[in-house]
Short mmCIF file of C-alpha atoms in Angstrom, two decimals:
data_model
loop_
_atom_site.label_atom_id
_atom_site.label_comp_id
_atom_site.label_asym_id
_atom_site.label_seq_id
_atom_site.Cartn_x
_atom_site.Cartn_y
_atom_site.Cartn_z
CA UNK V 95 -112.11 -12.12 7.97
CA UNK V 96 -110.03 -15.22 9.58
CA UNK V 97 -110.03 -18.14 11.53
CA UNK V 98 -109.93 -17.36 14.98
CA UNK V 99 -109.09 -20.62 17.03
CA UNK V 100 -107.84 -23.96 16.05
CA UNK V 101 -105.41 -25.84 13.68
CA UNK V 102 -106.14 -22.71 10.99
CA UNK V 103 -106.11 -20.14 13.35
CA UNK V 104 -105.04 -16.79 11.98
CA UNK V 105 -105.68 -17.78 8.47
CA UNK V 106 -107.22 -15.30 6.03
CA UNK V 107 -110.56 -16.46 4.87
CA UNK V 108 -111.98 -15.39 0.85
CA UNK V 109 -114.84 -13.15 0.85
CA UNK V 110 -117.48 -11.94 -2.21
CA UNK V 111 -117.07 -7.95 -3.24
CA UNK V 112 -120.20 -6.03 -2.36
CA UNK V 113 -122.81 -6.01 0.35
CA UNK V 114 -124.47 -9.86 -0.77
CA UNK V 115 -122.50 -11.87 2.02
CA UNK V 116 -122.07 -10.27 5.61
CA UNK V 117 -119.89 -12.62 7.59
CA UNK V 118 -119.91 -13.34 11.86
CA UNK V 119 -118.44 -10.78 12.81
CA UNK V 120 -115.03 -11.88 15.22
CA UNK V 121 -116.28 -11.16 18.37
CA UNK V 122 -120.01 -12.80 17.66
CA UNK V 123 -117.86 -15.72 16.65
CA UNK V 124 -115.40 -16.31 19.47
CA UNK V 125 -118.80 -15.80 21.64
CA UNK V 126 -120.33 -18.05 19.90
CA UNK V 127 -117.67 -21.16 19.79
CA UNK V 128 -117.52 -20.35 23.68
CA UNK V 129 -120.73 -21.27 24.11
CA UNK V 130 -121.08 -24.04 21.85
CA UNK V 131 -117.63 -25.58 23.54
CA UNK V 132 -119.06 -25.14 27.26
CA UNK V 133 -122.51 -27.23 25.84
CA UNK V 134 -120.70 -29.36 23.65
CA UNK V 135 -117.12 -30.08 25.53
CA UNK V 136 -114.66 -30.36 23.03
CA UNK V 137 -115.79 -30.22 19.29
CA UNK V 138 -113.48 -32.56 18.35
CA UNK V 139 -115.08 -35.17 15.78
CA UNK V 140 -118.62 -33.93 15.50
CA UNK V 141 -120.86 -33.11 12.13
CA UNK V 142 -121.56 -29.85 11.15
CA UNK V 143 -123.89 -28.57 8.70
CA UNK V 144 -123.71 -24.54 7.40
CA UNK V 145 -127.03 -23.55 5.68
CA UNK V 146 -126.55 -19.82 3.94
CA UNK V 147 -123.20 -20.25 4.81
CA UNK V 148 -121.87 -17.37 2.44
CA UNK V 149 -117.47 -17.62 2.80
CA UNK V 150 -118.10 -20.70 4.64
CA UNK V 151 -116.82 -18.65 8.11
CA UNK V 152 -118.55 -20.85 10.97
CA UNK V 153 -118.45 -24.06 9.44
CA UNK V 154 -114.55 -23.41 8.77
CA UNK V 155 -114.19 -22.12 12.17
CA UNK V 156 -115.81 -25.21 13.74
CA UNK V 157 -113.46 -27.87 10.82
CA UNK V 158 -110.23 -25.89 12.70
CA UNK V 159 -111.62 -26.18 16.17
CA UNK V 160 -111.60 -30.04 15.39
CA UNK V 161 -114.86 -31.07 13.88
CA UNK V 162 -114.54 -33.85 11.52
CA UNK V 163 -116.73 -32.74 8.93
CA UNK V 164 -119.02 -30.19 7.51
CA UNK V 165 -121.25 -29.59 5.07
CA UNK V 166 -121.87 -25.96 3.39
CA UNK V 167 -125.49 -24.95 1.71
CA UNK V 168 -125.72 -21.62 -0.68
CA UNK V 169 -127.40 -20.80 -2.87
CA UNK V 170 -124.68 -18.46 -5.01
CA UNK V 171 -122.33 -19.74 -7.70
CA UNK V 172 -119.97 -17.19 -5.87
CA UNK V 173 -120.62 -18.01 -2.34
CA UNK V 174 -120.40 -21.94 -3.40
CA UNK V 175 -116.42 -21.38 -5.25
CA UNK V 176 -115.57 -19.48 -2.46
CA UNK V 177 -116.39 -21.45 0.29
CA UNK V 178 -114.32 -24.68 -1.87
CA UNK V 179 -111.49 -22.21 -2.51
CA UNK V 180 -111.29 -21.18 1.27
CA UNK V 181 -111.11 -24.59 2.03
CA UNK V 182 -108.42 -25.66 -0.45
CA UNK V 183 -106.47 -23.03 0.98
CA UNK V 184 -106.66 -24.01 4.54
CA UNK V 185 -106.02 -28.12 3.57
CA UNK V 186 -109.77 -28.99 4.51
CA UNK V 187 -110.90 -30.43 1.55
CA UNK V 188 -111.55 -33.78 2.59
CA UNK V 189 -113.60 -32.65 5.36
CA UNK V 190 -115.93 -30.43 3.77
CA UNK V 191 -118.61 -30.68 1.17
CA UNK V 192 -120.01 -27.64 -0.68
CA UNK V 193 -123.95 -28.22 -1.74
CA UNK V 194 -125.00 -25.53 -4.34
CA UNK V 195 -129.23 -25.18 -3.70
CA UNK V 196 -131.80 -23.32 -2.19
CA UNK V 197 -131.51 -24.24 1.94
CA UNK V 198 -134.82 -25.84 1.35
CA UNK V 199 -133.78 -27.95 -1.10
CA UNK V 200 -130.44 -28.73 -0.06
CA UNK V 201 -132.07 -29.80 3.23
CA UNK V 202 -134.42 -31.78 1.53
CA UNK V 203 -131.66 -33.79 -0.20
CA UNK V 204 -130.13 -34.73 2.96
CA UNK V 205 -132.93 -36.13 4.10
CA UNK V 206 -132.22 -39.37 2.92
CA UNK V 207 -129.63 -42.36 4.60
CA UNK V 208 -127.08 -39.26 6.29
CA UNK V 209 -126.02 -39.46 9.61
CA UNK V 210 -127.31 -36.70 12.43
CA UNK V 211 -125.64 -33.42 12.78
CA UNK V 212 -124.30 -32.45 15.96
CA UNK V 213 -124.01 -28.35 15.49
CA UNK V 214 -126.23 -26.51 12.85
CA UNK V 215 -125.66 -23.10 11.67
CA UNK V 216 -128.35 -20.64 9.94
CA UNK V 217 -127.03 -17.33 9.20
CA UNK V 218 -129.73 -16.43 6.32
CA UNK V 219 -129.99 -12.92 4.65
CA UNK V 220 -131.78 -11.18 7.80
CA UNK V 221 -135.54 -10.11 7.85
CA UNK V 222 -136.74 -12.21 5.00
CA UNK V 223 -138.31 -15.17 6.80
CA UNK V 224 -136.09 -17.92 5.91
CA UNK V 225 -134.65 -18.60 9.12
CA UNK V 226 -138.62 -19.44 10.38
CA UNK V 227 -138.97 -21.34 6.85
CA UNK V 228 -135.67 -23.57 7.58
CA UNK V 229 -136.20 -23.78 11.12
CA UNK V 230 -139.59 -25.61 10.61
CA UNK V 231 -138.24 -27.83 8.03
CA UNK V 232 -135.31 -28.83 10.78
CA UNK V 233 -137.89 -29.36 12.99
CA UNK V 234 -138.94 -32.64 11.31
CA UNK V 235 -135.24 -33.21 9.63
CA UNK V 236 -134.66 -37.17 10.42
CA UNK V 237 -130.76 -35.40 10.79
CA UNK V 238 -131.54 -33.24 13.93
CA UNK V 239 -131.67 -35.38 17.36
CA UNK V 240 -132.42 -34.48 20.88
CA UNK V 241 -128.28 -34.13 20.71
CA UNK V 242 -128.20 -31.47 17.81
CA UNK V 243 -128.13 -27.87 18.83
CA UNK V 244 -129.38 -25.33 16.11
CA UNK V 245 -127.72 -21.74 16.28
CA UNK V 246 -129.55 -19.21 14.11
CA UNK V 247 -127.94 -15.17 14.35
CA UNK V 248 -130.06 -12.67 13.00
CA UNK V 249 -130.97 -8.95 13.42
CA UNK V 250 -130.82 -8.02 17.49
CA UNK V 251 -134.28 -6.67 16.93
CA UNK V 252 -135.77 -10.35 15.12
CA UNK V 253 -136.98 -12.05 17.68
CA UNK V 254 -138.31 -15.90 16.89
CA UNK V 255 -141.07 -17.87 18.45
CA UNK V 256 -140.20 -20.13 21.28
CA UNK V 257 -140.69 -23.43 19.49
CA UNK V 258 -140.93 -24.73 15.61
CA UNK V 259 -142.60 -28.16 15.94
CA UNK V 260 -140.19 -30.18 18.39
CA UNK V 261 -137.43 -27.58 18.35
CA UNK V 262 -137.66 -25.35 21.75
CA UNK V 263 -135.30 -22.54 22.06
CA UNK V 264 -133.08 -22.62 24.64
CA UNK V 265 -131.08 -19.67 24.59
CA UNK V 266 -130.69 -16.08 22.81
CA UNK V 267 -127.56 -13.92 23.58
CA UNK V 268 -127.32 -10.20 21.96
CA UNK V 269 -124.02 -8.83 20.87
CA UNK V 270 -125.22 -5.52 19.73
CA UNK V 271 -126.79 -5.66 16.30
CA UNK V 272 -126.45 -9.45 16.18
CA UNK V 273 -128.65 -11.77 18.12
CA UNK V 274 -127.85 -15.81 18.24
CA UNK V 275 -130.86 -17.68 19.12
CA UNK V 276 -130.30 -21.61 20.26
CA UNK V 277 -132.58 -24.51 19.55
CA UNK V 278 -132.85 -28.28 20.65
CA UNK V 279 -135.57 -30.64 19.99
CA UNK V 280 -137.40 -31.19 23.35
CA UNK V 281 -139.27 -29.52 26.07
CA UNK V 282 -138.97 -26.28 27.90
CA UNK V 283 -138.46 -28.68 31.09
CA UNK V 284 -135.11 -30.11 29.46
CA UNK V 285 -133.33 -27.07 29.04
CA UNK V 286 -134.06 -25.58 32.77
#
């Protein structure tokens, strides 16, 4: 697994043994920051927070494609010293901040006086519900604005509702076994 555009491009990213973490894949990824730069523009400077974020891969990805900062969720003692050892290897520790909870609780703990995210990642254990479960808690999240865009890859054959509370989906693209599904707070209307 490595970075695959940006300041840390090429660089060798820290991974768990086993089967527990199961990073983007390189192609889902480079689809992925495609679509995210021709919604976004240029990432350069914008907030990013990585819930399940296992080796810390997207939120990495989007710190060497110029975002100023991101946080990282897990729950794992593993996941959390990898993620801080990937990014003392690739010079980003002053940009990104490791939280070791539960998604729901780490989210919780934001809550209060931080400033909005612009790009959210979910990349949760697949088929167990928690993507729904932290999806409706972003839905109220005083960190998520109209501006925020919510990117949730699961199983191909997962398929979420259309809306959690005030977050609409907007997009789905399949890249065989992995599906990324896109949300926004808003209307169907405003993503026509």
């Amino acid at each position: 697994m490595r970075v695959i555009g940006g300041t840390a491009r090429g660089r060798r990213l820290a991974a768990p043994r086993g089967e527990r973490v199961r990073p983007t894949a390189d192609r889902v990824k480079e689809a992925l920051f495609s679509i995210l730069t021709s919604l976004l523009g240029n990432l350069e400077g914008l907030r990013v927070l990585d819930v399940f974020a296992g080796t810390g891969n997207l939120g990495i990805e989007a710190l060497s494609r110029g975002c100023s900062e991101a946080i990282f969720v897990d729950s794992h003692r593993e996941s959390a010293a990898i993620i801080r050892q990937n990014l003392t290897q690739l010079n980003l520790t002053d940009r990104g901040r490791v939280i070791l909870k539960d998604a729901a609780s780490a989210l919780q703990c934001l809550n209060e006086n931080i400033a909005p995210f612009t790009i959210i990642f979910l990349d949760p254990p697949y088929r167990q519900g928690l993507a729904e479960k932290v999806l409706g808690i972003l839905a109220s999240a005083p960190f998520v604005t109209r501006e925020t865009i919510i990117v949730s890859e699961s199983d191909s054959r997962e398929v979420f509702p259309e809306r959690f509370g005030s977050l609409q989906q907007f997009d789905r693209r399949v890249y065989g076994d992995t599906a990324l599904t896109f949300f926004q707070k808003g209307t169907p209307d405003d993503h026509a």
